[in-house]
Coordinates of C-alpha atoms in Angstrom, one line a residue:
M1 CA -76.8 -6.3 87.1
T2 CA -79.3 -4.2 89.1
M3 CA -77.8 -1.2 90.8
R4 CA -78.3 -0.8 94.5
P5 CA -80.7 2.2 95.1
A6 CA -79.4 5.3 96.7
P7 CA -80.4 6.0 100.3
P8 CA -83.7 8.0 100.9
P9 CA -83.6 11.8 101.2
Q10 CA -82.5 12.7 104.7
W11 CA -85.7 14.6 105.4
L12 CA -87.7 11.3 104.8
T13 CA -85.4 9.3 107.1
D14 CA -86.1 11.8 109.9
A15 CA -89.8 12.3 109.0
V16 CA -92.9 12.0 111.2
L17 CA -95.7 11.7 108.7
Y18 CA -99.3 12.9 109.3
Q19 CA -102.0 11.5 107.0
I20 CA -104.9 13.9 106.2
Y21 CA -108.2 12.8 104.6
P22 CA -108.9 16.2 103.0
Q23 CA -112.7 16.0 103.1
S24 CA -112.7 15.4 106.9
F25 CA -109.9 17.5 108.3
A26 CA -111.0 21.2 108.3
D27 CA -113.7 23.0 106.4
S28 CA -112.8 26.7 105.7
N29 CA -115.9 27.8 103.8
G30 CA -118.8 26.1 105.7
D31 CA -120.0 23.8 103.0
G32 CA -119.5 20.7 105.2
I33 CA -116.6 19.3 103.3
G34 CA -113.0 19.8 104.3
D35 CA -110.7 21.6 101.9
L36 CA -107.2 22.7 101.2
A37 CA -107.6 26.1 102.7
G38 CA -108.8 24.5 105.9
I39 CA -105.7 22.4 106.1
T40 CA -103.5 25.5 105.6
Q41 CA -105.3 27.2 108.5
R42 CA -104.4 24.2 110.8
L43 CA -100.7 24.0 109.8
D44 CA -99.5 25.7 113.0
Y45 CA -101.2 23.0 115.1
L46 CA -99.3 20.3 113.1
K47 CA -96.1 22.3 113.5
W48 CA -96.6 22.4 117.2
L49 CA -97.3 18.7 117.3
G50 CA -93.9 18.1 115.6
V51 CA -95.1 16.7 112.3
T52 CA -92.5 17.1 109.5
A53 CA -94.4 15.8 106.5
L54 CA -98.1 15.7 105.4
W55 CA -99.6 12.9 103.3
L56 CA -102.8 14.0 101.6
N57 CA -105.3 11.5 100.3
P58 CA -106.4 12.2 96.7
C59 CA -107.6 15.7 96.2
F60 CA -108.0 15.7 92.4
T61 CA -111.0 16.0 90.1
S62 CA -113.2 12.9 90.5
P63 CA -116.8 11.7 90.5
F64 CA -116.0 10.4 94.0
F65 CA -117.4 6.9 93.6
D66 CA -114.4 5.9 95.7
A67 CA -113.7 9.0 97.7
G68 CA -111.2 10.4 95.1
Y69 CA -109.4 7.1 94.3
D70 CA -111.2 7.3 91.0
V71 CA -109.3 10.2 89.4
A72 CA -110.8 12.0 86.4
D73 CA -108.0 14.6 86.0
Y74 CA -104.6 14.1 87.7
Q75 CA -103.6 17.8 87.1
Q76 CA -106.6 19.5 88.5
V77 CA -107.7 19.9 92.1
A78 CA -111.4 18.9 92.7
P79 CA -113.5 22.0 93.1
R80 CA -114.8 20.9 96.5
Y81 CA -111.3 21.2 97.9
G82 CA -110.5 24.5 96.1
G83 CA -108.2 24.9 93.1
N84 CA -104.7 24.3 92.0
D85 CA -103.6 27.6 93.5
D86 CA -104.9 26.4 96.9
L87 CA -102.8 23.3 96.7
V88 CA -99.7 25.3 95.8
A89 CA -100.5 27.8 98.6
L90 CA -100.8 24.9 101.1
I91 CA -97.4 23.4 99.9
D92 CA -95.7 26.8 100.2
A93 CA -97.2 27.4 103.7
A94 CA -96.0 24.0 104.8
H95 CA -92.6 24.6 103.5
R96 CA -92.3 27.9 105.4
R97 CA -93.0 25.9 108.5
G98 CA -90.4 23.2 107.7
M99 CA -92.9 20.6 106.6
R100 CA -93.0 18.6 103.4
V101 CA -96.1 17.5 101.4
L102 CA -96.7 14.1 99.8
L103 CA -99.6 13.7 97.4
D104 CA -101.5 10.5 96.7
L105 CA -100.8 9.0 93.3
V106 CA -103.4 6.6 92.0
A107 CA -101.2 4.9 89.5
G108 CA -103.0 1.7 88.5
H109 CA -106.4 2.9 87.4
T110 CA -108.5 6.0 86.6
S111 CA -112.1 6.9 86.9
D112 CA -114.3 5.7 84.0
Q113 CA -115.0 9.4 83.5
H114 CA -111.3 10.2 82.8
P115 CA -110.9 11.5 79.2
W116 CA -108.3 8.8 78.6
F117 CA -110.9 6.1 79.3
T118 CA -113.7 7.7 77.4
A119 CA -111.4 8.0 74.4
S120 CA -110.3 4.4 74.8
A121 CA -113.9 3.2 75.0
A122 CA -114.8 5.0 71.8
G123 CA -112.9 2.6 69.5
T124 CA -109.8 0.7 68.7
D125 CA -108.0 3.5 67.0
G126 CA -106.2 6.6 68.5
E127 CA -103.5 7.2 71.0
Y128 CA -105.6 6.0 74.0
A129 CA -106.9 2.7 72.5
D130 CA -104.3 0.6 74.3
R131 CA -104.1 2.6 77.5
Y132 CA -106.5 0.2 79.2
I133 CA -106.9 -3.6 79.1
W134 CA -109.6 -4.7 76.6
T135 CA -111.0 -8.0 75.4
P136 CA -111.8 -8.0 71.6
S137 CA -115.5 -8.3 72.2
R138 CA -118.3 -7.4 74.7
E139 CA -119.2 -11.1 74.6
I140 CA -115.8 -12.0 76.2
Q141 CA -116.0 -11.0 79.8
P142 CA -113.6 -13.0 82.1
D143 CA -113.8 -12.4 85.8
G144 CA -113.1 -8.8 86.6
F145 CA -114.0 -7.5 83.1
H146 CA -117.0 -5.3 82.2
S147 CA -118.8 -4.3 79.0
S148 CA -117.6 -1.2 77.3
P149 CA -119.7 1.9 78.0
G150 CA -118.7 3.4 74.6
E151 CA -118.8 2.4 71.0
R152 CA -115.9 0.0 71.3
D153 CA -116.8 -3.6 71.1
G154 CA -114.9 -5.0 74.1
S155 CA -114.8 -5.5 77.8
Y156 CA -112.4 -3.6 80.1
L157 CA -110.6 -4.9 83.2
R158 CA -111.4 -3.1 86.5
N159 CA -109.0 -2.8 89.5
F160 CA -111.4 -2.4 92.3
F161 CA -114.9 -0.9 91.6
V162 CA -116.5 -1.1 88.2
S163 CA -115.9 2.7 87.9
Q164 CA -112.1 2.1 88.2
P165 CA -110.8 0.7 84.9
A166 CA -107.2 -0.7 85.1
L167 CA -104.6 1.2 83.2
N168 CA -102.6 -1.1 80.9
F169 CA -99.0 -1.6 82.1
G170 CA -98.9 -5.0 80.5
Y171 CA -98.9 -8.6 81.6
A172 CA -95.8 -10.4 82.9
R173 CA -96.8 -13.6 81.1
E174 CA -98.4 -14.4 77.8
N175 CA -101.5 -16.7 77.6
P176 CA -102.7 -17.7 74.1
A177 CA -106.3 -18.0 75.5
E178 CA -106.1 -14.3 76.4
P179 CA -104.8 -12.5 73.4
W180 CA -105.5 -9.1 75.0
R181 CA -102.4 -9.6 77.2
Q182 CA -99.7 -7.1 76.0
P183 CA -96.1 -7.2 77.2
P184 CA -95.0 -4.5 79.6
K185 CA -92.9 -2.8 76.9
A186 CA -95.7 -2.6 74.3
P187 CA -96.7 0.9 73.2
G188 CA -99.8 1.3 75.4
P189 CA -97.9 0.3 78.6
R190 CA -95.0 2.5 77.6
A191 CA -97.4 5.5 77.1
N192 CA -98.8 5.0 80.5
R193 CA -95.4 5.0 82.1
E194 CA -94.7 8.3 80.4
A195 CA -98.1 9.6 81.6
L196 CA -97.1 8.8 85.2
R197 CA -93.9 10.8 84.8
Q198 CA -95.8 13.7 83.4
V199 CA -98.3 13.7 86.3
M200 CA -95.5 13.5 88.9
A201 CA -93.5 16.2 87.2
Y202 CA -96.5 18.5 87.1
W203 CA -96.9 18.5 90.8
L204 CA -93.2 18.3 91.7
D205 CA -92.6 21.4 89.6
R206 CA -95.3 23.1 91.8
G207 CA -93.5 22.2 95.0
A208 CA -94.8 18.8 96.0
D209 CA -92.2 16.7 97.8
G210 CA -93.2 13.3 96.6
F211 CA -95.9 10.7 96.3
R212 CA -97.6 7.9 98.2
V213 CA -98.4 5.4 95.4
D214 CA -101.8 3.6 95.7
M215 CA -101.7 -0.1 95.0
A216 CA -98.1 0.1 93.9
S217 CA -97.6 -3.6 93.4
S218 CA -100.7 -4.0 91.1
L219 CA -99.6 -2.3 87.9
V220 CA -98.2 -5.1 85.8
K221 CA -100.8 -8.0 85.8
D222 CA -100.1 -11.6 86.5
D223 CA -96.7 -10.6 87.8
T224 CA -96.5 -13.2 90.6
D225 CA -92.9 -12.5 91.6
G226 CA -93.0 -8.8 91.0
T227 CA -90.2 -8.8 88.4
W228 CA -91.9 -6.6 85.9
T229 CA -93.6 -4.3 88.4
G230 CA -90.2 -3.8 90.1
E231 CA -88.6 -3.0 86.7
L232 CA -91.3 -0.4 86.1
W233 CA -90.7 1.4 89.4
R234 CA -86.9 1.2 89.1
E235 CA -87.3 3.1 85.8
M236 CA -89.5 5.7 87.6
R237 CA -87.0 5.9 90.4
D238 CA -84.1 6.4 88.0
W239 CA -86.0 9.3 86.4
L240 CA -86.8 10.8 89.8
D241 CA -83.2 10.6 90.9
R242 CA -82.1 12.5 87.8
R243 CA -84.8 15.1 87.8
Y244 CA -86.0 15.4 91.4
P245 CA -83.3 13.9 93.7
D246 CA -85.0 15.2 96.9
A247 CA -88.4 13.8 96.1
A248 CA -89.8 10.8 98.0
L249 CA -91.5 7.7 96.6
V250 CA -93.7 5.9 99.1
S251 CA -95.5 2.7 98.2
E252 CA -98.6 0.9 99.3
W253 CA -97.1 -2.4 98.5
G254 CA -96.9 -4.1 101.9
E255 CA -93.6 -5.9 101.3
P256 CA -90.7 -3.6 101.9
A257 CA -88.2 -6.4 100.9
A258 CA -89.7 -6.2 97.4
A259 CA -90.8 -2.5 97.2
V260 CA -87.6 -0.9 98.5
P261 CA -85.2 -2.7 96.1
A262 CA -87.7 -1.9 93.3
G263 CA -87.0 1.8 93.9
F264 CA -89.3 3.0 96.7
H265 CA -87.8 4.9 99.5
L266 CA -90.5 3.8 102.0
D267 CA -93.1 1.0 102.1
F268 CA -96.0 0.3 104.6
F269 CA -95.2 -2.8 106.5
L270 CA -97.4 -5.9 105.8
H271 CA -100.2 -3.5 104.9
F272 CA -102.2 -6.2 103.0
K273 CA -99.9 -9.2 103.5
G274 CA -100.8 -11.6 106.3
R275 CA -101.7 -10.5 109.9
A276 CA -98.3 -9.7 111.5
Y277 CA -98.7 -5.9 111.6
R278 CA -102.5 -5.8 111.8
S279 CA -102.6 -8.2 114.7
L280 CA -99.9 -6.2 116.4
V281 CA -101.6 -2.8 116.7
D282 CA -104.7 -2.4 114.7
N283 CA -107.2 -5.2 115.1
A284 CA -110.7 -3.8 115.5
A285 CA -111.9 -5.0 118.9
G286 CA -115.6 -5.8 118.7
V287 CA -116.1 -4.5 115.1
Q288 CA -116.8 -6.5 112.0
V289 CA -113.6 -6.2 109.9
P290 CA -112.1 -7.9 106.8
E291 CA -111.1 -11.5 107.4
W292 CA -107.4 -10.8 107.2
E293 CA -107.7 -8.8 110.4
A294 CA -109.3 -11.6 112.4
G295 CA -107.5 -12.9 115.5
P296 CA -106.2 -11.6 118.8
C297 CA -104.3 -8.3 118.8
Y298 CA -101.2 -7.7 120.9
F299 CA -102.2 -4.2 121.8
D300 CA -105.4 -5.2 123.4
E301 CA -106.5 -5.3 127.0
Q302 CA -107.0 -9.0 127.3
G303 CA -103.4 -9.8 126.6
N304 CA -104.2 -12.7 124.3
G305 CA -102.1 -11.5 121.4
S306 CA -98.5 -12.1 120.4
A307 CA -95.8 -9.9 119.0
T308 CA -93.9 -13.0 117.7
E309 CA -95.3 -12.9 114.1
F310 CA -94.5 -9.2 113.8
L311 CA -91.0 -9.5 115.1
D312 CA -90.2 -12.5 112.9
A313 CA -91.4 -10.6 109.9
W314 CA -89.4 -7.6 110.9
D315 CA -86.2 -9.6 111.3
K316 CA -86.6 -10.8 107.7
V317 CA -87.3 -7.3 106.3
A318 CA -84.7 -5.2 108.1
P319 CA -81.5 -6.6 106.4
A320 CA -83.2 -6.6 102.9
I321 CA -83.7 -2.8 103.1
D322 CA -80.8 -1.7 105.2
G323 CA -79.3 1.5 103.9
I324 CA -81.6 1.9 100.9
G325 CA -85.0 2.5 102.4
H326 CA -87.3 2.3 105.4
V327 CA -90.5 0.8 106.7
C328 CA -93.5 2.9 107.6
L329 CA -95.8 1.9 110.4
Q330 CA -99.2 3.6 110.6
T331 CA -101.3 4.3 113.6
S332 CA -104.2 3.5 111.2
N333 CA -105.4 4.9 107.9
H334 CA -108.5 5.6 105.8
D335 CA -109.1 2.0 104.9
F336 CA -108.7 0.3 108.4
P337 CA -110.2 0.7 111.8
R338 CA -108.7 3.5 114.0
L339 CA -106.3 2.8 116.8
A340 CA -109.3 3.6 119.1
C341 CA -111.8 1.0 118.1
G342 CA -114.4 -1.1 119.8
S343 CA -113.4 -1.5 123.5
R344 CA -109.9 -0.2 122.9
S345 CA -109.7 3.4 124.1
G346 CA -108.4 5.8 126.8
P347 CA -105.2 4.6 128.5
Q348 CA -104.8 1.6 126.2
L349 CA -103.8 3.9 123.4
D350 CA -100.7 5.3 125.2
P351 CA -98.5 2.2 125.1
A352 CA -99.4 1.8 121.4
M353 CA -98.3 5.3 120.6
V354 CA -95.1 4.8 122.6
F355 CA -94.4 1.8 120.5
M356 CA -95.2 3.5 117.2
L357 CA -92.9 6.4 117.9
T358 CA -89.9 4.5 119.3
W359 CA -89.7 1.6 116.8
P360 CA -87.1 1.8 114.0
S361 CA -89.5 2.8 111.3
V362 CA -90.8 6.0 109.8
P363 CA -94.1 6.6 111.7
S364 CA -97.3 7.8 110.1
I365 CA -100.1 9.3 112.3
Y366 CA -103.6 9.2 110.9
Y367 CA -105.4 12.5 111.5
G368 CA -107.1 12.4 114.9
D369 CA -105.3 9.3 116.2
E370 CA -103.1 11.7 118.3
I371 CA -106.2 12.5 120.4
G372 CA -107.7 9.0 120.3
M373 CA -110.6 9.6 117.8
R374 CA -112.5 6.4 117.6
Y375 CA -113.8 4.3 114.8
V376 CA -117.5 5.2 114.6
P377 CA -119.7 2.2 113.8
D378 CA -123.1 2.1 112.0
L379 CA -122.5 5.0 109.6
P380 CA -124.1 5.2 106.2
V381 CA -122.0 4.2 103.2
K382 CA -120.3 7.2 101.8
E383 CA -118.4 7.4 98.4
G384 CA -117.7 3.6 98.2
S385 CA -116.7 3.3 101.8
T386 CA -117.8 -0.4 102.1
L387 CA -114.9 -2.9 102.0
G388 CA -116.1 -6.4 101.4
E389 CA -119.6 -7.2 102.7
T390 CA -119.2 -6.4 106.4
Y391 CA -116.7 -3.5 107.0
N392 CA -117.6 0.2 106.4
R393 CA -114.6 2.4 106.1
A394 CA -116.6 5.5 106.8
G395 CA -116.2 4.9 110.5
S396 CA -112.5 5.9 110.2
R397 CA -113.2 9.0 108.1
T398 CA -115.3 11.1 110.3
P399 CA -114.6 14.9 110.8
M400 CA -111.6 15.9 112.9
Q401 CA -112.6 16.9 116.4
W402 CA -111.1 20.2 117.1
D403 CA -113.2 21.5 120.0
D404 CA -116.6 21.4 121.8
G405 CA -118.2 23.9 119.4
P406 CA -120.7 23.1 116.7
N407 CA -119.6 20.2 114.5
A408 CA -116.6 19.7 116.8
G409 CA -115.0 22.8 115.3
F410 CA -114.7 21.0 111.9
S411 CA -117.1 23.2 110.0
A412 CA -119.4 26.2 110.5
G413 CA -121.9 24.6 108.1
D414 CA -125.2 22.9 109.0
P415 CA -124.7 19.4 110.5
E416 CA -126.8 17.8 107.8
D417 CA -124.4 19.1 105.2
L418 CA -121.3 17.5 106.7
Y419 CA -119.4 15.0 104.6
L420 CA -119.9 12.5 107.4
P421 CA -121.5 13.1 110.8
V422 CA -119.3 14.0 113.7
D423 CA -118.8 11.2 116.3
P424 CA -122.0 11.5 118.4
D425 CA -120.3 10.3 121.7
A426 CA -120.6 13.0 124.3
Q427 CA -117.2 12.0 125.6
R428 CA -115.5 12.3 122.3
P429 CA -111.9 13.7 122.6
T430 CA -111.0 17.0 121.1
V431 CA -107.8 18.9 120.4
A432 CA -108.8 21.8 122.6
A433 CA -109.6 19.6 125.6
Q434 CA -106.4 17.6 125.3
L435 CA -104.3 20.7 124.9
A436 CA -105.6 21.7 128.4
E437 CA -104.7 18.3 129.9
R438 CA -101.0 17.7 130.4
G439 CA -101.5 14.0 130.7
S440 CA -103.4 13.6 127.5
L441 CA -102.6 11.4 124.6
L442 CA -102.0 14.5 122.5
H443 CA -99.3 15.8 124.9
L444 CA -97.8 12.3 125.1
T445 CA -97.6 12.1 121.3
R446 CA -96.0 15.5 121.1
R447 CA -93.4 14.5 123.7
L448 CA -92.6 11.3 121.9
I449 CA -92.2 13.1 118.6
A450 CA -89.8 15.6 120.2
L451 CA -87.9 12.8 121.9
R452 CA -87.6 11.0 118.5
R453 CA -86.5 14.1 116.6
T454 CA -83.8 15.0 119.1
N455 CA -82.4 11.5 119.6
P456 CA -81.4 9.6 116.5
A457 CA -81.4 6.3 118.4
F458 CA -85.2 6.3 118.0
G459 CA -85.2 6.7 114.2
P460 CA -84.9 4.1 111.5
R461 CA -81.1 4.4 111.5
G462 CA -80.9 3.2 115.0
Q463 CA -80.6 -0.4 116.0
V464 CA -83.2 -2.4 117.9
E465 CA -82.7 -5.4 120.2
V466 CA -85.8 -7.1 121.6
L467 CA -85.1 -8.1 125.2
A468 CA -88.6 -9.4 126.2
G469 CA -91.8 -10.3 124.5
R470 CA -90.4 -12.2 121.5
D471 CA -92.0 -15.3 122.7
G472 CA -95.4 -13.7 122.6
G473 CA -95.6 -12.7 126.3
Y474 CA -96.0 -9.4 128.0
P475 CA -94.4 -6.8 128.3
L476 CA -92.6 -5.9 125.1
V477 CA -89.1 -4.6 126.0
Y478 CA -86.5 -3.5 123.5
L479 CA -83.2 -1.5 123.4
R480 CA -82.8 1.3 120.9
S481 CA -79.2 2.5 120.1
H482 CA -77.3 4.6 117.7
E483 CA -73.7 6.0 117.8
G484 CA -73.4 5.8 121.6
Q485 CA -77.0 6.6 122.4
R486 CA -79.0 3.9 124.1
F487 CA -82.5 3.8 125.4
L488 CA -84.6 1.1 127.1
V489 CA -88.2 1.0 126.0
A490 CA -91.0 -1.1 127.7
V491 CA -94.7 -1.2 126.9
N492 CA -97.5 -3.2 128.4
P493 CA -100.6 -3.1 126.3
R494 CA -102.8 -5.3 128.5
S495 CA -104.8 -4.4 131.5
E496 CA -103.0 -6.7 133.9
A497 CA -99.5 -5.9 135.2
A498 CA -96.5 -7.5 133.6
F499 CA -92.9 -8.2 134.6
A500 CA -89.8 -8.9 132.4
A501 CA -86.7 -10.3 134.0
L502 CA -83.6 -8.7 132.5
P503 CA -80.5 -6.8 133.6
V504 CA -81.1 -3.1 134.4
H505 CA -77.6 -1.9 135.1
G506 CA -76.7 1.6 134.0
V507 CA -80.3 2.8 133.5
A508 CA -80.9 6.5 134.3
E509 CA -84.2 8.2 135.3
P510 CA -87.0 7.7 132.8
V511 CA -87.7 10.4 130.2
L512 CA -91.2 9.1 129.8
H513 CA -93.1 6.7 132.0
R514 CA -96.4 5.6 133.4
G515 CA -96.7 2.8 135.9
A516 CA -93.3 1.5 135.1
V517 CA -90.6 0.6 137.7
L518 CA -87.1 -0.7 137.3
R519 CA -86.1 -3.0 140.2
E520 CA -83.5 -5.6 140.8
G521 CA -83.8 -8.2 138.2
G522 CA -86.1 -6.6 135.7
V523 CA -88.9 -4.1 134.8
E524 CA -92.4 -4.1 136.2
L525 CA -95.3 -2.3 134.5
E526 CA -98.8 -1.7 135.6
G527 CA -101.6 -2.4 133.2
F528 CA -101.3 -0.1 130.1
G529 CA -97.9 1.0 131.5
Y530 CA -94.9 2.2 129.6
G531 CA -91.4 3.5 130.2
V532 CA -88.5 5.0 128.3
W533 CA -85.1 5.1 130.1
P534 CA -81.7 6.5 128.9
M535 CA -78.8 4.1 129.5
N536 CA -75.5 5.4 130.8
D537 CA -73.1 2.6 130.0

């Protein structure tokens, strides 16, 4: 009988995450690439904003064919970011400010330059021979397999790019036509499980607070129902609970109802599964995007979207993870268009941020989304930034816009040396400008985080009751409550005004609002309006 996982660490339940793409956040030495020392120098800004935990994209040794998601040494910081001492210093500095640090764990594959792979490609003998998935001959190359670059006569399975050979965690099912399929408990897969524990222990012993696991559902191959992948992660979670009970395990799985019972404390909601979340807040208006993002977005000025799909999916997930884990909603991330994208910008972003920070999830803010940095189209491909044939992820990875100085305050280096060019728009938002403007998205985000951190009703422990918008209409109105606290929240993401008929008795003065009025019989919101009201009864 499978034991019910323990609840997440309290700090994660109360967390506001902030995702940092290290090469684009802050450059401390003027070489044009962001680094760990640069992040450390900006921690006071993140503390002021109210962030409680940082998630760093991979910062380890890599040939950077996939921006660091092709790791060549899990226990060594890439020189362009500094050294191991710089990462430890960053973690220590964050801890002194009451913030945690999550590292990105690329668990399913390595770089083809990792010593494990070069040893595995050298022959069929030795401890690394079965650490990757190999056919018995170069002439056998099923879809996804590529010829050995070493002396070994075989073909290896890739996970994403050719330079990312899949680590062998076994197959869920045998297939006589594919004799290279090993069971998940074979020696090679078991050795890889132990290697993951060693990597996690190395950084947890140096102060890291947990990991976001890349492609967490992909480890055991042909595991259609996730049984063996879940068993793998439950084993990892049991080990963590014994050795590092305060550490967090966050998955890029996209199905919390599967990931959380499998041992993860937190999972991104519908990250790659269907359109429910993507069509809610992060469809790229006017930008070519992967086909799974096609369709009208609820948080879009035309008002052609619907929240129904998201809400129906939420209703199925919430009871499956209640008490044992949480959902994470992201403003955006390094793989998808930013919140500000295409025609979506300016006041349209405010109701989206209100929703993100008042919904019963653990929020994750992608660097720069708090000031409305936009997805920048038409950039050159950088370190494998193309996704499919049409979408270039580089547009979501441009340098952080700190001020109006050279390179937007990101770097003192020459513009031509920057990792990616700064957004060329003369009206680009900056931290400095929005600090000076009380009505800015930055100040709204800070107020929302403070509201969330001082009122448990807004956190994942609080209850949510949708009062309007479930049928796909506008506005979206919901009640948040926890242990006697109650708040009414209303957001109108479209440009036209919207009205919701509902009882409004016992509602106090709003703690946050723009263009929102409670009147007899309901709530009325101007275009892009929002409101948050305490309730007295």
